[in-house]
Every structure is written in structure tokens, then in C-alpha cells.
XYZ file of C-alpha atoms in Angstrom:
561
model
C 80.612 -36.712 -67.368
C 81.073 -33.933 -64.788
C 79.499 -30.391 -64.744
C 81.285 -27.792 -62.711
C 78.265 -25.902 -60.782
C 79.210 -22.557 -59.501
C 77.135 -21.754 -56.385
C 77.029 -18.280 -54.786
C 75.647 -19.375 -51.658
C 77.764 -22.413 -50.879
C 74.869 -24.845 -50.846
C 76.012 -28.457 -51.221
C 76.335 -30.135 -54.590
C 73.682 -32.623 -55.527
C 73.786 -35.794 -57.729
C 71.127 -36.381 -60.414
C 70.433 -39.974 -60.970
C 70.389 -41.452 -64.442
C 66.671 -41.508 -64.497
C 64.937 -38.807 -62.483
C 62.802 -40.230 -59.813
C 60.211 -38.305 -57.633
C 62.241 -39.153 -54.301
C 64.327 -36.412 -52.797
C 67.935 -36.323 -53.935
C 70.341 -36.971 -51.236
C 73.201 -34.390 -50.663
C 76.690 -35.576 -51.687
C 79.911 -34.483 -50.030
C 81.429 -31.839 -52.337
C 84.627 -32.170 -54.104
C 86.395 -28.907 -54.393
C 88.148 -28.080 -57.743
C 90.599 -25.217 -58.268
C 88.977 -21.870 -58.436
C 89.385 -19.543 -61.392
C 90.811 -17.047 -59.070
C 91.284 -16.634 -55.320
C 87.978 -14.759 -54.779
C 85.732 -16.825 -57.145
C 82.620 -18.339 -55.505
C 82.664 -21.949 -54.309
C 82.401 -24.663 -57.070
C 81.873 -28.219 -57.042
C 82.050 -31.362 -59.311
C 78.700 -32.938 -59.759
C 77.999 -36.119 -61.754
C 75.253 -35.545 -64.248
C 74.044 -37.789 -66.967
C 73.910 -36.216 -70.475
C 70.635 -37.830 -71.217
C 69.254 -36.291 -68.145
C 70.086 -32.672 -68.485
C 71.078 -31.945 -72.139
C 68.342 -30.322 -74.436
C 68.379 -28.929 -77.877
C 68.139 -25.109 -77.649
C 67.541 -22.647 -80.448
C 69.984 -19.761 -80.915
C 68.887 -16.786 -79.023
C 67.026 -14.224 -81.042
C 69.231 -11.423 -82.004
C 67.860 -8.012 -81.952
C 70.052 -6.588 -84.752
C 70.326 -2.887 -84.537
C 67.762 -2.548 -81.741
C 69.565 -0.385 -79.178
C 70.049 -1.851 -75.688
C 69.275 1.437 -74.033
C 66.364 2.736 -75.916
C 62.869 3.352 -74.547
C 60.385 1.095 -76.145
C 58.062 -1.884 -75.656
C 60.867 -3.674 -73.840
C 59.789 -5.480 -70.568
C 60.080 -3.801 -67.404
C 60.593 -6.996 -65.124
C 57.031 -8.073 -64.075
C 55.134 -7.273 -67.323
C 55.739 -10.468 -69.248
C 53.384 -12.376 -67.084
C 49.869 -13.605 -67.579
C 47.429 -12.019 -65.024
C 47.230 -15.529 -63.280
C 50.974 -15.487 -62.882
C 50.740 -11.844 -61.602
C 48.111 -12.902 -59.091
C 50.368 -15.882 -58.025
C 53.126 -13.287 -57.318
C 50.820 -11.178 -55.184
C 49.719 -14.105 -53.212
C 53.317 -15.804 -52.858
C 53.948 -14.094 -49.563
C 50.941 -16.011 -48.091
C 52.089 -19.404 -49.265
C 53.722 -21.449 -46.518
C 56.821 -23.295 -47.724
C 55.833 -26.974 -47.467
C 55.295 -29.779 -49.724
C 51.691 -29.334 -49.485
C 51.543 -25.688 -50.557
C 50.854 -26.435 -54.342
C 50.763 -29.816 -56.160
C 53.819 -30.866 -58.188
C 54.312 -28.908 -61.312
C 57.025 -28.666 -64.019
C 57.254 -25.038 -63.007
C 59.302 -24.178 -59.974
C 58.596 -20.758 -58.335
C 61.620 -19.127 -56.331
C 60.965 -16.237 -54.008
C 63.117 -13.809 -51.916
C 65.825 -13.386 -54.513
C 68.277 -10.546 -54.227
C 67.553 -7.649 -56.586
C 70.741 -8.335 -58.638
C 69.740 -11.947 -59.325
C 69.849 -12.760 -63.089
C 68.366 -15.485 -65.278
C 72.104 -17.288 -65.066
C 71.633 -17.529 -61.250
C 68.161 -19.299 -61.670
C 69.442 -21.624 -64.366
C 72.473 -22.739 -62.153
C 70.144 -23.565 -59.306
C 68.079 -25.792 -61.605
C 71.114 -27.140 -63.598
C 71.794 -30.301 -61.605
C 68.238 -31.701 -61.507
C 67.330 -31.940 -65.248
C 66.311 -30.447 -68.695
C 65.064 -26.926 -68.279
C 62.811 -25.232 -70.969
C 62.217 -21.689 -69.875
C 63.146 -19.204 -67.138
C 61.719 -15.821 -66.142
C 63.119 -13.369 -63.569
C 60.926 -10.555 -62.104
C 63.405 -8.308 -60.464
C 60.841 -5.840 -59.255
C 59.275 -8.669 -57.132
C 62.442 -10.480 -56.238
C 61.030 -13.675 -57.695
C 61.512 -16.027 -60.603
C 59.944 -19.097 -62.461
C 61.985 -22.069 -63.707
C 60.312 -24.629 -66.043
C 61.693 -28.062 -66.611
C 60.689 -30.320 -69.318
C 59.744 -33.112 -66.856
C 57.804 -32.809 -63.669
C 60.198 -35.397 -61.859
C 63.050 -32.788 -62.385
C 60.969 -30.154 -60.651
C 60.271 -32.534 -57.986
C 63.659 -33.360 -57.310
C 64.575 -29.703 -57.163
C 61.835 -28.583 -54.764
C 62.497 -31.676 -52.492
C 66.341 -31.082 -52.291
C 65.953 -27.428 -51.408
C 63.179 -27.989 -48.848
C 65.778 -29.760 -46.729
C 68.864 -27.836 -48.057
C 67.762 -24.147 -48.319
C 68.946 -22.471 -51.698
C 70.925 -19.338 -51.870
C 71.516 -16.840 -54.487
C 74.482 -14.411 -54.296
C 74.883 -15.290 -50.597
C 71.122 -14.480 -49.988
C 68.652 -17.401 -48.793
C 65.758 -17.982 -51.211
C 62.725 -20.297 -51.263
C 61.830 -22.845 -53.599
C 58.191 -24.295 -54.248
C 56.027 -25.490 -56.883
C 54.099 -22.956 -58.939
C 50.397 -23.382 -59.157
C 50.651 -23.441 -63.082
C 51.661 -26.413 -65.129
C 53.653 -24.437 -67.701
C 55.456 -21.058 -68.079
C 53.712 -18.797 -70.484
C 55.686 -15.532 -71.376
C 54.613 -12.842 -73.654
C 56.186 -13.204 -76.968
C 56.064 -9.520 -77.526
C 58.871 -9.212 -74.815
C 61.594 -10.446 -77.184
C 64.428 -9.008 -75.146
C 63.558 -10.848 -72.029
C 62.872 -13.962 -73.644
C 66.113 -13.795 -75.633
C 68.039 -13.421 -72.169
C 66.277 -16.489 -70.758
C 67.266 -18.642 -73.851
C 70.807 -17.223 -73.894
C 71.096 -18.452 -70.308
C 69.710 -21.814 -70.941
C 71.990 -22.231 -73.927
C 74.912 -21.155 -71.892
C 74.162 -23.837 -69.422
C 73.917 -26.283 -72.199
C 77.501 -25.247 -73.411
C 78.941 -25.878 -70.286
C 77.443 -29.152 -69.929
C 78.623 -30.164 -73.332
C 82.090 -29.252 -72.486
C 82.053 -31.446 -69.567
C 84.272 -29.053 -67.650
C 83.368 -25.461 -66.839
C 86.762 -24.969 -65.602
C 88.004 -24.890 -69.206
C 85.810 -22.191 -70.032
C 86.795 -18.654 -69.590
C 84.965 -16.172 -67.328
C 86.469 -13.109 -69.020
C 85.059 -11.342 -71.968
C 86.942 -8.884 -74.341
C 84.637 -6.103 -75.250
C 85.438 -3.772 -78.147
C 83.147 -0.737 -78.766
C 82.729 0.092 -82.438
C 81.240 3.142 -83.963
C 81.789 5.186 -80.812
C 79.912 8.455 -80.852
C 79.428 8.746 -76.950
C 82.058 7.519 -74.313
C 81.439 4.349 -72.476
C 82.026 4.606 -68.846
C 82.818 1.729 -66.415
C 79.620 2.158 -64.601
C 77.683 1.669 -67.793
C 79.366 -1.390 -68.460
C 78.810 -2.809 -65.112
C 75.114 -1.945 -65.231
C 74.840 -3.505 -68.559
C 76.807 -6.736 -68.051
C 75.573 -7.260 -64.464
C 72.168 -8.328 -65.709
C 73.692 -11.562 -66.975
C 75.414 -12.372 -63.793
C 77.731 -11.411 -61.075
C 80.690 -9.231 -62.435
C 83.818 -9.323 -60.416
C 86.151 -7.008 -62.244
C 86.355 -4.601 -65.146
C 89.369 -3.170 -66.856
C 88.820 -0.336 -69.679
C 91.659 1.028 -71.729
C 92.163 2.689 -75.211
C 94.614 1.052 -77.584
C 95.346 2.143 -81.189
C 92.219 4.490 -80.975
C 90.040 1.666 -79.885
C 88.038 1.722 -76.651
C 88.221 -1.732 -75.046
C 87.318 -3.432 -71.824
C 88.019 -6.702 -70.024
C 85.087 -7.979 -68.024
C 85.392 -10.937 -65.538
C 82.319 -12.769 -64.405
C 81.945 -15.202 -61.504
C 81.276 -18.130 -63.578
C 81.468 -19.181 -67.374
C 77.648 -19.433 -67.679
C 77.049 -15.786 -67.051
C 80.087 -14.918 -69.467
C 78.642 -17.067 -72.145
C 75.053 -15.641 -71.563
C 76.379 -12.134 -71.881
C 78.284 -12.761 -75.079
C 75.251 -14.357 -76.694
C 73.039 -11.570 -75.613
C 75.196 -8.416 -76.235
C 77.607 -9.252 -79.072
C 76.696 -7.213 -81.974
C 74.168 -4.830 -80.139
C 74.375 -1.161 -79.588
C 74.556 0.493 -76.325
C 73.046 3.752 -77.514
C 70.755 4.403 -80.487
C 72.373 3.527 -83.685
C 76.074 3.680 -82.314
C 78.437 2.395 -79.816
C 78.246 -1.244 -81.169
C 79.566 -4.066 -79.055
C 82.079 -6.594 -80.390
C 82.546 -9.371 -77.690
C 85.011 -12.307 -77.814
C 86.315 -14.571 -75.067
C 89.744 -13.613 -73.559
C 92.490 -15.922 -73.066
C 93.213 -14.491 -69.569
C 92.252 -16.552 -66.616
C 92.186 -13.704 -64.094
C 92.151 -9.756 -64.217
C 94.853 -8.318 -61.933
C 93.214 -5.049 -60.967
C 95.526 -2.752 -58.769
C 93.352 0.437 -58.501
C 89.626 1.067 -58.114
C 88.865 4.182 -60.212
C 86.997 5.270 -63.294
C 89.171 2.997 -65.411
C 89.372 -0.233 -63.611
C 87.551 -1.781 -60.640
C 87.641 -5.064 -58.560
C 84.172 -5.191 -57.027
C 85.411 -7.916 -54.663
C 88.065 -5.500 -53.249
C 86.666 -2.229 -52.301
C 89.749 -1.572 -50.270
C 91.989 -1.093 -53.319
C 93.353 2.480 -53.618
C 92.420 4.839 -56.419
C 95.927 4.879 -57.851
C 97.947 7.091 -59.903
C 96.104 7.613 -63.277
C 99.407 7.559 -65.228
C 100.546 4.234 -63.950
C 96.750 2.961 -64.091
C 96.698 3.577 -67.784
C 100.118 1.680 -68.220
C 98.732 -1.195 -66.415
C 95.495 -1.357 -68.311
C 97.409 -1.252 -71.554
C 99.448 -4.217 -70.688
C 96.370 -6.162 -70.355
C 95.752 -5.653 -74.052
C 98.577 -8.243 -75.030
C 96.803 -11.043 -73.314
C 93.426 -10.789 -75.345
C 92.116 -13.541 -77.463
C 92.511 -12.907 -81.111
C 95.978 -11.350 -80.989
C 96.293 -7.572 -81.944
C 93.244 -5.615 -80.954
C 91.321 -4.226 -83.735
C 91.995 -0.825 -84.819
C 90.102 1.984 -86.559
C 87.321 2.714 -84.201
C 87.572 6.401 -83.347
C 86.768 7.674 -79.691
C 84.636 10.744 -79.213
C 85.949 13.370 -76.941
C 85.996 12.463 -73.266
C 83.290 15.062 -72.499
C 80.910 13.513 -75.035
C 77.916 11.519 -74.055
C 74.728 10.287 -75.510
C 72.252 12.713 -74.140
C 69.890 12.506 -77.097
C 70.152 8.741 -77.151
C 67.147 7.208 -75.489
C 68.820 5.219 -72.819
C 66.111 2.918 -71.099
C 67.353 -0.453 -71.864
C 67.555 -2.891 -69.305
C 68.585 0.193 -67.341
C 64.998 0.969 -66.704
C 64.234 -2.676 -65.895
C 67.314 -2.605 -63.610
C 66.205 0.353 -61.728
C 67.971 2.825 -63.881
C 65.440 5.730 -63.476
C 65.320 8.997 -65.294
C 64.457 10.737 -62.024
C 67.099 11.629 -59.469
C 66.547 12.930 -55.873
C 68.478 16.064 -54.739
C 68.889 16.631 -51.105
C 70.538 19.129 -48.677
C 69.412 22.087 -50.760
C 69.191 25.724 -49.519
C 65.451 25.897 -49.327
C 65.477 29.646 -49.232
C 67.298 29.894 -52.534
C 66.266 26.788 -54.484
C 63.812 27.220 -57.284
C 62.710 24.897 -60.146
C 64.377 27.159 -62.608
C 67.622 27.206 -60.733
C 67.812 23.377 -60.617
C 66.524 23.228 -64.380
C 69.744 25.352 -65.517
C 72.227 23.658 -63.135
C 71.071 19.995 -63.962
C 70.469 21.085 -67.475
C 74.297 21.159 -67.949
C 74.312 17.305 -67.885
C 71.012 16.631 -69.835
C 67.716 17.773 -70.901
C 65.542 18.347 -67.640
C 61.824 17.664 -68.176
C 60.513 18.264 -64.809
C 61.366 19.596 -61.407
C 59.494 19.129 -58.155
C 60.678 20.803 -54.776
C 58.933 18.615 -52.069
C 56.320 20.637 -50.271
C 56.790 19.368 -46.689
C 60.696 19.109 -47.160
C 61.805 21.975 -49.352
C 65.515 21.036 -48.933
C 64.660 18.057 -51.395
C 63.712 18.018 -54.858
C 62.979 15.589 -57.651
C 64.575 16.097 -61.087
C 63.503 14.183 -64.116
C 66.047 14.038 -66.948
C 65.206 13.058 -70.560
C 66.705 9.305 -69.897
C 68.448 7.328 -67.280
C 71.926 8.065 -68.879
C 71.501 11.747 -68.368
C 70.218 11.089 -64.812
C 73.360 9.066 -64.169
C 75.716 11.730 -65.753
C 74.112 14.456 -63.237
C 74.645 11.950 -60.273
C 78.262 11.607 -61.366
C 79.025 15.250 -61.790
C 76.910 16.977 -59.103
C 76.738 14.767 -56.125
C 78.470 16.437 -53.178
C 79.157 19.391 -55.061
C 78.742 22.747 -52.995
C 75.685 24.841 -53.975
C 74.598 27.796 -52.116
C 77.026 27.042 -49.280
C 75.926 23.462 -48.836
C 77.130 20.049 -50.127
C 74.113 18.809 -52.141
C 73.368 14.980 -52.352
C 72.241 13.539 -55.815
C 71.067 10.123 -56.098
C 68.829 7.930 -58.182
C 65.057 8.039 -57.234
C 62.610 5.232 -56.947
C 60.131 7.314 -58.948
C 59.719 6.651 -62.652
C 58.369 10.088 -63.307
C 57.691 13.447 -61.446
C 54.014 13.756 -61.206
C 52.580 17.245 -61.927
C 50.022 18.539 -59.440
C 46.310 17.681 -59.998
C 44.106 20.428 -61.396
C 43.158 22.664 -58.471
C 45.710 21.188 -56.149
C 48.003 23.760 -54.480
C 51.509 23.648 -55.515
C 52.971 27.176 -54.637
C 55.102 27.052 -57.732
C 57.149 24.232 -56.507
C 56.581 21.912 -59.420
C 57.376 22.813 -62.999
C 57.348 21.182 -66.477
C 60.218 21.998 -68.864
C 59.383 19.408 -71.559
C 58.871 21.942 -74.161
C 61.576 24.392 -72.980
C 63.715 26.081 -75.779
C 66.591 25.945 -73.375
C 67.245 22.341 -73.611
C 71.128 22.036 -74.562
C 71.052 18.482 -76.161
C 68.088 18.180 -78.503
C 70.437 17.656 -81.442
C 72.448 14.306 -81.307
C 76.267 14.977 -81.923
C 76.130 18.779 -81.359
C 78.958 20.620 -79.745
C 76.963 20.732 -76.542
C 77.158 16.930 -76.409
C 80.958 17.044 -76.807
C 81.647 19.713 -74.174
C 80.363 18.082 -70.882
C 82.737 18.716 -67.962
C 82.450 18.690 -64.269
C 81.915 21.853 -62.326
C 84.927 24.187 -62.459
C 85.835 27.676 -61.646
C 86.278 28.589 -65.220
C 83.225 29.010 -67.273
C 82.712 29.040 -71.088
C 80.582 31.807 -72.428
C 78.987 31.887 -75.947
C 76.494 33.833 -78.003
C 78.079 37.164 -76.833
C 77.006 39.941 -79.066
C 79.758 42.250 -80.692
C 78.332 45.317 -78.675
C 78.977 43.705 -75.398
C 82.403 44.515 -73.749
C 84.743 42.885 -71.248
C 83.793 45.304 -68.658
C 80.213 44.513 -69.061
C 80.653 40.833 -68.556
C 82.984 41.253 -65.709
C 80.592 43.428 -63.945
C 77.561 40.909 -64.538
C 79.516 37.969 -63.139
C 81.112 40.037 -60.257
C 77.660 39.841 -58.771
C 78.208 36.201 -57.953
C 81.814 36.396 -56.678
C 85.361 37.659 -57.516
C 86.325 37.457 -61.221
C 89.854 36.272 -61.403
C 90.503 36.290 -65.220
C 88.699 36.867 -68.384
C 89.583 36.490 -72.255
C 87.726 36.536 -75.469
C 88.375 33.867 -77.940
C 90.896 35.114 -80.612
C 89.130 33.407 -83.530
C 85.649 33.892 -82.354
C 84.696 37.087 -80.181
C 81.274 35.400 -79.513
C 82.840 33.142 -77.086
C 84.982 33.792 -73.966
C 86.378 32.412 -70.670
C 85.771 33.853 -67.331
C 87.391 32.453 -64.267
C 85.695 32.790 -60.754
C 87.561 32.646 -57.575
C 86.031 29.325 -56.728
C 83.943 26.439 -58.097
C 80.992 27.559 -55.761
C 80.887 30.940 -57.264
C 81.152 29.570 -60.841
C 78.200 27.354 -60.122
C 76.209 30.270 -58.722
C 77.247 32.500 -61.738
C 76.140 29.671 -64.202
C 72.777 29.471 -62.531
C 72.248 33.282 -62.660
C 73.791 34.205 -65.855
C 72.794 31.214 -68.371
C 70.377 32.396 -70.710
C 70.599 36.085 -69.521
C 69.514 38.590 -72.142
C 72.467 40.402 -73.426
C 71.170 41.859 -76.605
C 68.052 42.543 -78.452
C 67.936 38.970 -79.805
C 70.765 37.271 -77.763
C 70.818 35.304 -74.784
C 74.018 34.272 -72.962
C 75.077 30.721 -72.887
C 77.262 29.529 -70.071
C 78.956 26.139 -69.415
C 81.740 24.590 -67.354
C 85.020 24.507 -68.942
C 88.049 22.204 -68.853
C 90.378 25.101 -70.079
C 92.501 27.449 -67.937
C 93.155 31.125 -68.484
């Protein structure tokens, strides 16, 4: 029986004898086999005894309607360990990598992993050596534990990688024995434990088939019950936790949002399918239906918001019209024939602002806090940033940095809103300067301690009545657009005239055009001479009192006058 072992780093293949001995495994000369596509990682045929490597594994526990991107008691990598294991992680850097560092154990400790390493990467490191019973990845510490059923298998793995350094995703890593005899994970962290079991079962499926090349690396993803649009970035972040994603193509056919996702190896694809099929991206909606595709390679011509080849950053952005034709053509190569129909897409501007998106995103570094830099420190205020960033989500806190006042931290209600703000506001011109918006390493924005001077630079908006997205599915959720010169006004009292409105907005620039909505005079469009002026007008005019009990609402519009 042969197993196709995918190897990111290109370390040599290893042979596992029929009976696992304690002696180091000598390296073999690799025998290349045809790659799945021209840029796939190296792969080698490795002789493995079924009795040596196969194990009966239970089906991963499904989470049913539990949302993938909801805050809760899900593990943030590093919390699923016993105190003893936590101590081991802290001491790991002090341990020299040699055979005498720790006595032999069924548990192997892997250090210096790349941040994007997943359970599938660790499973593939240990796959040639014997039966694996558990795996735990701690992304925040760039470390992992792999448990074998037999100590002799762990001895073979450690012995081999001491003379042939291991690599994961092209980064060298270090393999040694753990000072624990078994790997105990917290049963309450079902999400992380399910990922581990899915990775182990995927490895078993490849071993049972006897030929990984026969298994597809491409998944077809259909999103059912779509209330909020799914971006390519969200898909990449979601699926990357199960392995290396090489390419993604998204398209809409028969009112159905679909995606084709190509992994670097079939184990990652199988793990992703086992873990995500039937799960919700957002709270109670956007349900994933995942099948294997019959395609063997995705032909991505353009890198844009609809398609991406992560191995080819040099690709052009392309013509959107031609790009859509290219993506639609892929639909005919999907497994299962005609794509499913009947899944309505929300408007392109919709998003799950009220859905609590923490998912693995939080564990993967998806913070709700964003760093805003290159601000005009003479003009920036917490309220101004609250208003501007509040267009793309509910702002909870704002802190202008005391020692660097052209920088600020903005905490959104959830990581998805933070990502939307980054997408729409990064490099936008505000107060004459192109601001930079990026994800912060901070998990929350800290309020100043009692008695600590702050000079009004930090402000809490959690209970603000001005949040736009408190009600899921509201019109505000369906009208999110990038900054534009045309602004949408609402909540206009009948007593307010066009001349008054133009006079107010002319304080922020030249008003090029204005019109009331014919069917609803409470709403209007106003066009400024530039996007910069429209941004300033939105900051200055949103929530302006325009009547005894009326406050103006201002948003960016996709319309023209």
C-alpha cells in the first residue's frame, strides 16, 4: 500500500517498517509522482503498512446550528491545555533540541511553527510514522502537540526529524518529546477537538484509498439561507484554518452564491469538508453546503474580489465583465451536475453587522480592534472616528494614542465589522491625508484607569443610541457602500427646505447636485464635489439636529444624481 504524503517544506520521504522499532528511520530516495497542478507542493510515494498506520476514528462531532463566527466559549488557541502543558509551552524555548531533552513519550512537541499552521499540517508530519490519536495546535504560541498510540512511533518521528529537520509551509520547525505521557485537551472546547478529529480522519481516508492523487483537492461550496454576502476574504480566512488554500473562485449562478476552493492537498480539503459542511458562517444564516468538485485544477486568470490565485500575486485584476464569464464557466465542472437553485442572495451591500463574528476568526487573529494611522492630529476626535467608522459597524470604543495622536484604536462590535472598515476605509483621504486602517493586535481598547489623565482621547460608545446596526436585517445592514461623493440623507423634517440643506453641506465643500426622493420627501441625495468633501460632510452632518425631535442621518450612496 502506498500513501501520497504532501510535504510543504520538501523534507525527504520516510519509510515506516512493518513493525515500529525504536531505531531511527533511514531516509529514502523520494519517488516523484505527478502533481495535481503546476504549483502544488512536492509530493512523494511512501510505503506504509496498513496495520502500522490505520486506526478506527469516530466521526467528528458536528456543531449543528452553532455559528462558526459567533462569540462564545470557543477556544482561543492556547486555552485548551492543562496548566502543566501551559508551563511546558513557556519553558519550551529553554529546552535544547537533543535526544536527552525529555525521555521518550507518546506525545511529540513541535515548536517554531508558522502562524498559519493547521492541524492538517501536523498530522501530515506524523502520518508516515504510525497511528495518531490526538493533535493540538496552539497558534498563538506557534507550537503543537501530536499524540501517537504507540511510543515507538513517536520515537521514530523524533529520531528522524533530529537528523532531517522538519518543515511546515516552508518554515523549519523543531520536533522533540513532550514531558507528558498523554495529550489531555479540555472537553469543553469541542470546536478545536472536532478540528483535530477531522484532520485525523482525513488522514485515515487518504490512507484507506491508497492513493492521495485520486482524491480531489477542490471543494464546491454553496451558501444557503444567505442573509449577508460572503466575501472572498471571509472564505479564505475560514477555510485556511484547515490547510493551505491555493485558489478561490466565487460566482453566482441561478441566484445561488457558490465558490470553488482549491487546497494544496486532499487531507486539508477532506478536513475542511468534514468540519464545515452544514455549519453557519453567521448566526443562524449563511449555511455552508460542501461537496467535492470533479475539477482537478482551478484556472484563475485574475486576482480581484471574485477570484484569487494565492500562488500568483502577479496576476492582473482583470475586466469584471470577462471575469464573471470566466467564473460562471467553472460551474459546469462541478460535482453533482447542475448547481442547486433557490438560494437568494441579499443585496451586495448587506452584511452581518449584528451577527457575532468571532469564530475561529478570533482564534486566527481576527480582532475586533483596528489601528488607524496617518490621521490629522489637529482635527481627529473620538466622536469623528465614531461617526466615520460607524458607517461600517457599531463602534464600541475609540482611543487616540496619547504619545502619537495621529494614531487611534477603534474597537468594533465584532471582527467582521472590523474587516469591513478596513476594506472600505484603508487609504481613504480624510482631512487631506490618506489614512491607513489595519487590524490591531489588541483584543480590546482599554479605558483609562480611574484617576489616570486621558485628556478626552478615549471614549466608550457601547451604549450609544447612534449605532446603525443594532437590529439584524435592518435597511442599514443592506445599504453599506464605499465612500462616495453622493450622500444619502434620511429623517428630514417636512419643514426643512432644499436651500437649508445645501447651506449646511456647503460648509464642507461645494454642493454639485441635490434632490429629494419623489416618493418619500424625508430622504434626499446630495452630491459633493469630491469624495473627500463628502467624508467631511458625513462626519460633520450625521446626527445633526434639524428639528425639535429630528436628527439627520447621513450615509454613503451608490446612486448618482
